[in-house]
Short mmCIF file of C-alpha atoms and ligand atoms in Angstrom, two decimals:
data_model
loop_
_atom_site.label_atom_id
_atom_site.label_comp_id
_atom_site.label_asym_id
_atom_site.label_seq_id
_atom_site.Cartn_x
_atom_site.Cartn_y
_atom_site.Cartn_z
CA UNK A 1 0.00 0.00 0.00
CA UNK A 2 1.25 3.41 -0.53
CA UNK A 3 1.55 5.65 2.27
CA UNK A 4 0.79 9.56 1.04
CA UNK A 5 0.31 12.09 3.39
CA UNK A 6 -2.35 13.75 3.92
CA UNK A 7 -2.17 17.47 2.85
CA UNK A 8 -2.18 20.20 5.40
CA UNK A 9 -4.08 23.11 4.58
CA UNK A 10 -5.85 25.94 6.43
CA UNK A 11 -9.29 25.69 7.49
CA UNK A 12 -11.64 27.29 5.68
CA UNK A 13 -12.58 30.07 8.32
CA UNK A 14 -9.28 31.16 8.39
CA UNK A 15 -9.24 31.60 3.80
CA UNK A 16 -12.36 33.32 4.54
CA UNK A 17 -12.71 37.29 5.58
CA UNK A 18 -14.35 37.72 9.25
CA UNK A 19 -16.69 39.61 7.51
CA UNK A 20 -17.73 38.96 4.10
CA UNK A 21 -16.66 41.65 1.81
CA UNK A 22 -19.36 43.78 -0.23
CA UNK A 23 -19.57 42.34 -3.60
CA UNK A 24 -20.14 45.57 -6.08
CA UNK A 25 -18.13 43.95 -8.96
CA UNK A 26 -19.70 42.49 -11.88
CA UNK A 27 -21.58 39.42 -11.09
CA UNK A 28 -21.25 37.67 -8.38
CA UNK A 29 -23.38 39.82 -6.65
CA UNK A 30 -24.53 39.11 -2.85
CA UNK A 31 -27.62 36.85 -1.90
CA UNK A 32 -30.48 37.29 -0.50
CA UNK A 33 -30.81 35.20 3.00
CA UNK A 34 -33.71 33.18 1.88
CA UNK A 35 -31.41 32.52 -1.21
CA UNK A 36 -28.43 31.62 0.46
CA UNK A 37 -30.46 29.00 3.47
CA UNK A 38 -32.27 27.36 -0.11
CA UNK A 39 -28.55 26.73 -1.41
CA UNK A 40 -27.49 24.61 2.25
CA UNK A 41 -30.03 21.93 1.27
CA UNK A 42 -29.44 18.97 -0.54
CA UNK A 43 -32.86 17.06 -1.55
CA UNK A 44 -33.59 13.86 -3.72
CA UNK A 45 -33.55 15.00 -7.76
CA UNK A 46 -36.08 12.95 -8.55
CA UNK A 47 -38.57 13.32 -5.81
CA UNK A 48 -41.70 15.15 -5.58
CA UNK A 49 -40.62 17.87 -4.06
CA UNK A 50 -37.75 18.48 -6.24
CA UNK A 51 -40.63 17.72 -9.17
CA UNK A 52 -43.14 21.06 -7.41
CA UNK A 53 -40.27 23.34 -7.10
CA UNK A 54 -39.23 22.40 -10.93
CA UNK A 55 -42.76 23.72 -11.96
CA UNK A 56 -42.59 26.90 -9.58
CA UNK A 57 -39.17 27.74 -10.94
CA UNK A 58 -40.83 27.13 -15.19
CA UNK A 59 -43.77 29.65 -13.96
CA UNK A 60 -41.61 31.99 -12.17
CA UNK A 61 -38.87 31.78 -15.21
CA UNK A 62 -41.41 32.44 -17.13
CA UNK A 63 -42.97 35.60 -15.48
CA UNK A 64 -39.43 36.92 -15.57
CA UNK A 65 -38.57 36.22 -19.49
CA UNK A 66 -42.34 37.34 -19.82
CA UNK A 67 -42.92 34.23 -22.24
CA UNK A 68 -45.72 31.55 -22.45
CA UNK A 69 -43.12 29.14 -24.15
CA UNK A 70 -42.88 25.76 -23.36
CA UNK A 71 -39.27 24.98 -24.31
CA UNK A 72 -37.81 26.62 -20.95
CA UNK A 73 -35.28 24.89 -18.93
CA UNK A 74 -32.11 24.87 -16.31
CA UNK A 75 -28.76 24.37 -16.96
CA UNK A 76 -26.25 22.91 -14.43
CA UNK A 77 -23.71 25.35 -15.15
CA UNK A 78 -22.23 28.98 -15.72
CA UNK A 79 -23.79 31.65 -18.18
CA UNK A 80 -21.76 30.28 -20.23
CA UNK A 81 -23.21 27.07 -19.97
CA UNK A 82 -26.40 28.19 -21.51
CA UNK A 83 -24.83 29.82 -23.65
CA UNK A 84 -23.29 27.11 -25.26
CA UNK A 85 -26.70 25.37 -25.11
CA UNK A 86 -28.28 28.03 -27.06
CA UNK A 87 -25.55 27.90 -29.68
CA UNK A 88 -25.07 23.85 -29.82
CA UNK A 89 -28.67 23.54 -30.27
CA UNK A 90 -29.51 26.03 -32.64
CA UNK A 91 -25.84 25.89 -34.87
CA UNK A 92 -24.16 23.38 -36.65
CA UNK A 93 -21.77 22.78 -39.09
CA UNK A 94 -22.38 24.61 -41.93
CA UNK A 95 -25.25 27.17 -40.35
CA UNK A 96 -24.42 30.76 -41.19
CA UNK A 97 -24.77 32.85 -38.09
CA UNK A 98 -24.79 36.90 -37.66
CA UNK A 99 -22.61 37.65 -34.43
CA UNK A 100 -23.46 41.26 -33.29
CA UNK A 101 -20.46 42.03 -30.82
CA UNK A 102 -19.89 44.78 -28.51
CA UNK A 103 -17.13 43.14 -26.49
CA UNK A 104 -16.14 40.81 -24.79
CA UNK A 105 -19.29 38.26 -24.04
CA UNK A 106 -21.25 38.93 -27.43
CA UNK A 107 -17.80 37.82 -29.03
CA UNK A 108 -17.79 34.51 -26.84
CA UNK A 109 -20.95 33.73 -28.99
CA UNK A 110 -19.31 34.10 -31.88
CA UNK A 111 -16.69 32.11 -31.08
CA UNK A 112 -18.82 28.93 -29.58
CA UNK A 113 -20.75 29.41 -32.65
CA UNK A 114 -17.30 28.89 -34.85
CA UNK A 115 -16.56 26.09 -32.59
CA UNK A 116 -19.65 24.11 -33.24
CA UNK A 117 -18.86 24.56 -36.92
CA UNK A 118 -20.47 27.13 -38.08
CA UNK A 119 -19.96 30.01 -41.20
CA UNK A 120 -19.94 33.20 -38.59
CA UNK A 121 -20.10 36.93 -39.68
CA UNK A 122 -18.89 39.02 -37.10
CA UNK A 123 -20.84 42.33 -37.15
CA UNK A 124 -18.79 45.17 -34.75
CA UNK A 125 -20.98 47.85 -33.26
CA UNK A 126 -19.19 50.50 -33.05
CA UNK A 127 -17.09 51.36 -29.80
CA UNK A 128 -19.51 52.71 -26.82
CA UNK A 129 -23.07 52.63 -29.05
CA UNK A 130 -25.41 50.40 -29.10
CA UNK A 131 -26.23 48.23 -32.18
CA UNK A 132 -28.09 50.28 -34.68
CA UNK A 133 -31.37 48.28 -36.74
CA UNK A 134 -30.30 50.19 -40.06
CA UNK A 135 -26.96 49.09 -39.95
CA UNK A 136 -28.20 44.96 -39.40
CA UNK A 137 -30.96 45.69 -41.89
CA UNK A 138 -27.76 45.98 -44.29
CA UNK A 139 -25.90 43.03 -43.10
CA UNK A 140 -28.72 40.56 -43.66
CA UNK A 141 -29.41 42.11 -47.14
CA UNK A 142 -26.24 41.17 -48.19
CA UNK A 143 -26.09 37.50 -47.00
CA UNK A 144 -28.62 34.92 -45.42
CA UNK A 145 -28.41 34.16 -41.50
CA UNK A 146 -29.69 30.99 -40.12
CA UNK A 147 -29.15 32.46 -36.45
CA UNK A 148 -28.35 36.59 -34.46
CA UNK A 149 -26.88 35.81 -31.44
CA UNK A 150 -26.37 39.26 -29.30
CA UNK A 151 -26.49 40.46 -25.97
CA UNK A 152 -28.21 42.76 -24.42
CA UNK A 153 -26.27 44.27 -22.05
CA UNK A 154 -22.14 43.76 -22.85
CA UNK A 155 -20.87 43.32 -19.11
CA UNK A 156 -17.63 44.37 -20.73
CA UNK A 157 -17.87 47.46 -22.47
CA UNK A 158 -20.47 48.60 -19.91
CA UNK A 159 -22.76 49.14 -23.16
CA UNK A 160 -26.64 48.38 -23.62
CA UNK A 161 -28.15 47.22 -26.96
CA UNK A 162 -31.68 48.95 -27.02
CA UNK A 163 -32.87 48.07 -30.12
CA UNK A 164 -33.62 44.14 -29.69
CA UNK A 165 -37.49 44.48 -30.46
CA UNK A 166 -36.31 45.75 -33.71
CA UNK A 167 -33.53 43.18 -34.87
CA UNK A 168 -36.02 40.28 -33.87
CA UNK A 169 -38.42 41.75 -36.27
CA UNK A 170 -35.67 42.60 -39.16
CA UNK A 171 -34.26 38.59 -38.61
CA UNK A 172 -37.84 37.11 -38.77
CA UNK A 173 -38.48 39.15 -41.87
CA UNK A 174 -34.97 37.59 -42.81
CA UNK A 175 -35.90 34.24 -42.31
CA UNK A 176 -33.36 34.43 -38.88
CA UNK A 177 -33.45 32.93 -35.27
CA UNK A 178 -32.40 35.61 -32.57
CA UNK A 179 -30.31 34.51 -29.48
CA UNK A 180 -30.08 36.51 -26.79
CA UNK A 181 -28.23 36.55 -23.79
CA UNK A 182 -29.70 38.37 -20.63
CA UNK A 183 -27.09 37.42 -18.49
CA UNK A 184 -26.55 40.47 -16.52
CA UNK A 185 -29.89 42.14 -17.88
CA UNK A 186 -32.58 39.69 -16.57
CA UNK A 187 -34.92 41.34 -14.64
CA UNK A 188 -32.63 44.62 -14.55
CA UNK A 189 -34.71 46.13 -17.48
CA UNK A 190 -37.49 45.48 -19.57
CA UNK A 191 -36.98 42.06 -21.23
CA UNK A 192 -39.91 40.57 -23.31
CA UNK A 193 -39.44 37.49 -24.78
CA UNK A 194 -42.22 36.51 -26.73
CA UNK A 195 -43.63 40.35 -27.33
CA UNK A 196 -40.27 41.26 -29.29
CA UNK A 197 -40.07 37.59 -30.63
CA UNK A 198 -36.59 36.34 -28.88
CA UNK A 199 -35.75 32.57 -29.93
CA UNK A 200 -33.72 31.73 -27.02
CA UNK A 201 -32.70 33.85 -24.40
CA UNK A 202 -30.25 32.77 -21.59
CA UNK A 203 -29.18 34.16 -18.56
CA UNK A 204 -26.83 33.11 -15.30
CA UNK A 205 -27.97 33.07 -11.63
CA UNK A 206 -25.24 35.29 -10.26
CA UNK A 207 -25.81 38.51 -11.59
CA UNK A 208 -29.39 39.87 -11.87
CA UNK A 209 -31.25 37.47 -10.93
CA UNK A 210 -29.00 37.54 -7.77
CA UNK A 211 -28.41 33.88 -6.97
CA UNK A 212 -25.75 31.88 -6.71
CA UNK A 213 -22.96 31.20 -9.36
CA UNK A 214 -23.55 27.40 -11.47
CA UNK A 215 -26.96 27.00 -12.34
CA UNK A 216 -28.32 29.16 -15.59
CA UNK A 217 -31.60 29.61 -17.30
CA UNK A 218 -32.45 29.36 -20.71
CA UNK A 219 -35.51 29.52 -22.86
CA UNK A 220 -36.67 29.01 -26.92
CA UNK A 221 -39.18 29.60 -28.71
CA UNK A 222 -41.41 27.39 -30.62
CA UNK A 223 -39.52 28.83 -33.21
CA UNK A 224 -36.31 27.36 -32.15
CA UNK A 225 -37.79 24.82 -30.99
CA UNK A 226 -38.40 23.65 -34.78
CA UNK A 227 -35.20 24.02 -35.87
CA UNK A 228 -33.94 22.06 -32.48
CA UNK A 229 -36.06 18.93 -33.99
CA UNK A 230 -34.97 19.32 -37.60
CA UNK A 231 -31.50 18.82 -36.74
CA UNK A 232 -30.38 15.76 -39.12
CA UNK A 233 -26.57 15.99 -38.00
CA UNK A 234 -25.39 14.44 -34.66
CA UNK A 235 -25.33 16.75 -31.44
CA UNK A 236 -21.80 16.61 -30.22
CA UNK A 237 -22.90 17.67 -27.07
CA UNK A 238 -24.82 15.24 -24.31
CA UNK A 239 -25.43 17.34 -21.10
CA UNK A 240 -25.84 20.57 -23.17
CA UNK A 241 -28.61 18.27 -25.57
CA UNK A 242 -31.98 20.21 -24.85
CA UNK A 243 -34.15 17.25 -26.41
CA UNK A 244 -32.29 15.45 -23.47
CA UNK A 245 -32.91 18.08 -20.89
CA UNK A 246 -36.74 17.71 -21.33
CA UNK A 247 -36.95 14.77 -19.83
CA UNK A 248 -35.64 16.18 -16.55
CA UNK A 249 -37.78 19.57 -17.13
CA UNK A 250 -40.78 18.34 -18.49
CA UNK A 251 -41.18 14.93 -18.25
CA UNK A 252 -39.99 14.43 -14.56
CA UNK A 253 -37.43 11.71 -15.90
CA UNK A 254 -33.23 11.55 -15.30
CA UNK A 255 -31.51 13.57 -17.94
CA UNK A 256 -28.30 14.09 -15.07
CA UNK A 257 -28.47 14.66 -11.52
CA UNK A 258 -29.66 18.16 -11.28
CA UNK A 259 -27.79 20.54 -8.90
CA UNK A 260 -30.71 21.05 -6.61
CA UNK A 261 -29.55 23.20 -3.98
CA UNK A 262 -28.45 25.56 -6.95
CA UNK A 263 -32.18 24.85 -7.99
CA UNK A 264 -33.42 25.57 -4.76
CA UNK A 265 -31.24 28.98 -5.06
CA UNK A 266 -33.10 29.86 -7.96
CA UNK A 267 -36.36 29.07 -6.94
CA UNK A 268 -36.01 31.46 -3.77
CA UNK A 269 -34.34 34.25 -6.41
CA UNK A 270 -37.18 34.20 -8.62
CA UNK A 271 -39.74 33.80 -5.87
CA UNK A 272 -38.10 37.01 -4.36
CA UNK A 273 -38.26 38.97 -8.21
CA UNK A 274 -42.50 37.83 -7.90
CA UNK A 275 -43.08 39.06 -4.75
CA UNK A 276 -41.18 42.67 -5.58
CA UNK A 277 -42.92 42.42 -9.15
CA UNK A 278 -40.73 42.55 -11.91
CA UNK A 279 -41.90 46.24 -11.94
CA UNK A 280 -41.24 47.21 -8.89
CA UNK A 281 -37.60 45.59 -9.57
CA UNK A 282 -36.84 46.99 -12.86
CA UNK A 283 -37.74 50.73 -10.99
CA UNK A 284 -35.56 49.78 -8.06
CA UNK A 285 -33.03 49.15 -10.41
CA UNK A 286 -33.48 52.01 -12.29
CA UNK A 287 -33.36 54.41 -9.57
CA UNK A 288 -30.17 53.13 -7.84
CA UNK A 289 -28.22 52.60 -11.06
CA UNK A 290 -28.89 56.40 -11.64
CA UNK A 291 -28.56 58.07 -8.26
CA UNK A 292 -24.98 56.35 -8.58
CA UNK A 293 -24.11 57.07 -12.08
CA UNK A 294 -25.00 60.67 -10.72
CA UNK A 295 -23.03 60.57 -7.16
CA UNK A 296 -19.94 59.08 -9.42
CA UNK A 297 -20.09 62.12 -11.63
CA UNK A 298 -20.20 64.24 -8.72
CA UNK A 299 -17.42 63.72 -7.11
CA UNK A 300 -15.78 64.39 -10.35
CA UNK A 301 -15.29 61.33 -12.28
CA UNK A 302 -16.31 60.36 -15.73
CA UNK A 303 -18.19 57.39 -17.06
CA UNK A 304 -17.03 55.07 -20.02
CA UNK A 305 -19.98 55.08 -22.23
CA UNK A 306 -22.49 57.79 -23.19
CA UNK A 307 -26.19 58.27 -22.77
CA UNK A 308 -28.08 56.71 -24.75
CA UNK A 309 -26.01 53.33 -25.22
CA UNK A 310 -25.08 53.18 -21.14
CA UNK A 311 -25.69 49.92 -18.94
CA UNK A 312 -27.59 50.72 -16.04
CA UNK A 313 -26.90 47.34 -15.15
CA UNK A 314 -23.00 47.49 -14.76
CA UNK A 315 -21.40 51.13 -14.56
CA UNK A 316 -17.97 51.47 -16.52
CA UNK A 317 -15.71 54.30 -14.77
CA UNK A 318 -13.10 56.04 -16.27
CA UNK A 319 -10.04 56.21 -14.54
CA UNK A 320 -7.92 59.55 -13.68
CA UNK A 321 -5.06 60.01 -14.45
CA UNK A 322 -2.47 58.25 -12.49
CA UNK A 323 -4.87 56.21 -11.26
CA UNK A 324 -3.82 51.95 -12.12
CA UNK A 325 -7.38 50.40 -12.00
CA UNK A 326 -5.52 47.12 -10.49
CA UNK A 327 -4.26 48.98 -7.12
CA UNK A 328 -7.75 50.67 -6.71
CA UNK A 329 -9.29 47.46 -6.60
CA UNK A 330 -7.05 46.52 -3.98
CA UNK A 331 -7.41 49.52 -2.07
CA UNK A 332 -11.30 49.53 -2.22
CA UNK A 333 -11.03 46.08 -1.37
CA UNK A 334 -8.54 45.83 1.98
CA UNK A 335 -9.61 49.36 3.39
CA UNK A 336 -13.29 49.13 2.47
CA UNK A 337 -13.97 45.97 2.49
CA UNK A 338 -15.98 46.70 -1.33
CA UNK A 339 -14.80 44.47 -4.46
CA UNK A 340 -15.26 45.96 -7.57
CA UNK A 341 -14.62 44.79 -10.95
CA UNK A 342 -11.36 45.81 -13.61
CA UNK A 343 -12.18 45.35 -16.75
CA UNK A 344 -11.69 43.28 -20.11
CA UNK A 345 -10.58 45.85 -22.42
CA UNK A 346 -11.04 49.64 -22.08
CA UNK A 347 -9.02 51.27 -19.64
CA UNK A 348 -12.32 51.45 -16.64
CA UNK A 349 -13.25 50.03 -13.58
CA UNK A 350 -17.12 48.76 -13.38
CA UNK A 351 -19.76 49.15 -10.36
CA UNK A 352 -22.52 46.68 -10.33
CA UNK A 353 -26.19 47.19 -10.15
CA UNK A 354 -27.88 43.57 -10.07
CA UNK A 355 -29.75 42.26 -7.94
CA UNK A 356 -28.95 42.91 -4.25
CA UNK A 357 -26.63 45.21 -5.01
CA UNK A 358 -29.24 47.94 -6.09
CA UNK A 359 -29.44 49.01 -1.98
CA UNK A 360 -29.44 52.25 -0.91
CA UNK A 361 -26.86 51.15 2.19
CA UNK A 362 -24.94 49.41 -0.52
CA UNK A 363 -24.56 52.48 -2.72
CA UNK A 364 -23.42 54.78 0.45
CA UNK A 365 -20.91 52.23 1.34
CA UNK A 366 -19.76 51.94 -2.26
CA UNK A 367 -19.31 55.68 -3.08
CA UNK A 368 -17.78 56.67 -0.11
CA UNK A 369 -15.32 53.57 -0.83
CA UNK A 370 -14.67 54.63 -4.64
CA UNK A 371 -13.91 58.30 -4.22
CA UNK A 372 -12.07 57.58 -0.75
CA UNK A 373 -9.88 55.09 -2.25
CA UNK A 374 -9.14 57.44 -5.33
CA UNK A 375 -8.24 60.19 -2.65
CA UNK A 376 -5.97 57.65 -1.03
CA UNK A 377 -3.99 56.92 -4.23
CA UNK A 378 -3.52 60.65 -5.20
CA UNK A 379 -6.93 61.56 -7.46
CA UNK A 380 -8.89 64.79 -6.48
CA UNK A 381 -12.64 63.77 -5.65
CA UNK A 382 -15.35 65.55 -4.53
CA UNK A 383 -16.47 62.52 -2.01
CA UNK A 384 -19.17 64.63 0.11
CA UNK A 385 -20.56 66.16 -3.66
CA UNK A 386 -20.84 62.60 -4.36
CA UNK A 387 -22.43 61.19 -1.23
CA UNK A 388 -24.95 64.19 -1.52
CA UNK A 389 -26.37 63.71 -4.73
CA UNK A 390 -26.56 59.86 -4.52
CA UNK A 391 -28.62 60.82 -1.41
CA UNK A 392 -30.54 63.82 -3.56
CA UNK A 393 -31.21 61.58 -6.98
CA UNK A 394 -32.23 58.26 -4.32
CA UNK A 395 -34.92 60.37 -2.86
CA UNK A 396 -36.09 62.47 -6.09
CA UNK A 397 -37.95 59.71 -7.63
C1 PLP B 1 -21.17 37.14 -16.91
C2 PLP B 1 -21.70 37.10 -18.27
C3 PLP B 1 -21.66 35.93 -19.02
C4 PLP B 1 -20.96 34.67 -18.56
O1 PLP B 1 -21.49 34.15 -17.40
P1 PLP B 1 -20.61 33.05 -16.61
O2 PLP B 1 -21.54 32.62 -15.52
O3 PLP B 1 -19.39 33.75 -16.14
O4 PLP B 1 -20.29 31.98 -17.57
C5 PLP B 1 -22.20 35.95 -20.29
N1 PLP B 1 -22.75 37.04 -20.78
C6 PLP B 1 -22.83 38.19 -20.09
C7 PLP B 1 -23.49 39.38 -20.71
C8 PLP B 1 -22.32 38.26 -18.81
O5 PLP B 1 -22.39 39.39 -18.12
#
């Protein structure tokens, strides 16, 4: 026999912070209590319990993508997960597919899309817009699209595609699917799936939704759903197979062992977004995003991307100058005890505002911590301008 020994490694309490730190980056955002005690339970996959809270979680999903579809589903994984669904099931080799890109994620479609074999056009919006209808009106005259994927808010580039009602009527009218991905949007900002005709529409649990990391949403159309059953090629893929994943969501059979205490997650997240009403949510969100884009400008920064084409959802902040994004973050983060994000790209820092972290309490905590830290490292900020218009804009509407 072997003898190893056993590792020695710190206990987890000691890895940890004594006190969690504030979690204002880009997704993960902070959950909810009820979220977080669903998440500690393990229960049987298969059971009828599990089998009730799979139906709450389709008519809650379904509230929040506003759809009626049928075709809706989890995924035991990262956005990214779904994301790969949507593409696997929808592309194949030799499909000619429209990428839209304004960054970082959007191009990720592209790419998956590529990787499954397909003929992809990369369309580039142009740096800090959003995508303009004319401009795809032109693209699909020129060439025929069996798929759009998009996004509608780039978590990179801080940048918000407005115009998705319009491209899913300009790809119908081109004989195209639309794919969407809501990841950071969902339930953020109007969203309607079926009204503005999405074909599949994804999102993550960690960023607006604010649940926990690992278990995804995604949802097609009947649509899509056509095209998913007039596939004649083999699907390379077996846990991302969506003809497979009915039998778990609709047919209370085994497709793989769910991860039901990320299920459970979800279930409390969405049952959280009904009792708020997605209304009430999307004006929560509203207000906080702009009572901070407001305090931020007030204490005399600047941020990345221009009315009309700015995310609410996730703030990009230019940095002064001699201000290196990576020491902020580690400023903000050991003094404050407030993580915010870097970036992928453009020379910014990026605020969240998903989920939980569109608080009032959260925003204080986070301005104070942003200008403060900038002050630290040798910026001039305005920090009590700041803190008094986030508290001026927060009570104005
Ligand atoms: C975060 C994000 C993703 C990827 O989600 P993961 O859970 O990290 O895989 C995809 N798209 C957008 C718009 C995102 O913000």
């Amino acid at each position: 026999m072997t003898s190893i020994t056993p590792p020695s490694v710190t206990s987890l309490h000691k890895i940890l912070p004594d006190e969690p730190l504030l979690l204002m980056g880009a997704g993960p955002v902070p959950v909810p209590p009820r979220v977080a005690a669903a998440n500690s339970m393990v229960i049987n996959h298969l059971g009828s319990t599990m089998a009730k809270v799979l139906e709450q979680v389709k008519v809650m999903a379904r509230y929040v993508f506003q759809t009626n579809c049928g075709h809706l589903m989890g995924v035991a994984g990262p956005g990214s997960a779904a994301m790969e669904m949507a593409i696997t099931n929808l592309v194949w080799p030799g499909s000619n597919v429209l990428s839209i890109t304004n960054g970082f994620f959007s191009a990720r479609l592209g790419e998956m899309a590529e990787r499954v074999g397909a003929d992809v056009t990369e369309y580039q919006v142009p740096e800090c817009e959003g995508v303009d209808p004319d401009e795809i009106k032109k693209v699909l005259q020129s060439g025929r699209f069996d798929v759009i994927t998009l996004v509608q808010g780039e978590t990179s580039h801080t940048v918000w595609n407005k115009e998705l009602k319009d491209i899913c009527t300009l790809a119908h009218e081109h004989g195209a699917l639309v794919i969407v991905d809501a990841v950071c949007t969902l339930s953020t900002m109007p969203l309607e799936m079926d009204k503005w005709g999405v074909d599949a529409i994804i999102t993550g649990g960690q960023k607006g939704l604010s649940s926990i990391p690992g278990v995804s949403l995604i949802a097609f159309s009947d649509k899509a759903w056509e095209r998913i059953e007039s596939r004649d090629c083999p699907m390379p893929h077996w846990c991302l197979d969506a003809r497979l994943a009915v039998q778990f969501w609709n047919k209370k059979g085994y497709h793989y062992t769910a991860p039901v205490s990320g299920l459970l997650a979800l279930h409390e997240a969405l049952h959280l977004i009904c009792e708020e009403s997605l209304e009430g949510r999307i004006l929560r969100h509203k207000r906080c995003s702009r009572a901070l884009q407001n305090a931020i400008e007030a204490m005399g920064l600047g941020l990345y991307v221009p009315e009309p084409a700015r995310l609410p959802s996730v703030i990009g902040i230019n940095l002064p100058a001699g201000i290196i994004g990576k020491e902020l973050l580690e400023h903000i983060s050991a003094v404050h005890r407030v993580e915010i994000a870097g970036s992928f790209g453009p020379d910014i820092v990026r605020i969240g505002q998903m989920g939980e972290q569109c608080r009032s309490h959260h925003l204080f905590r986070t301005v104070h911590a942003l200008g403060s830290s900038m002050q630290s490292l040798g910026a001039r900020m305005d920090v009590p301008a700041g803190v008094a218009e986030l508290e001026r804009s927060l009570n104005q509407s």
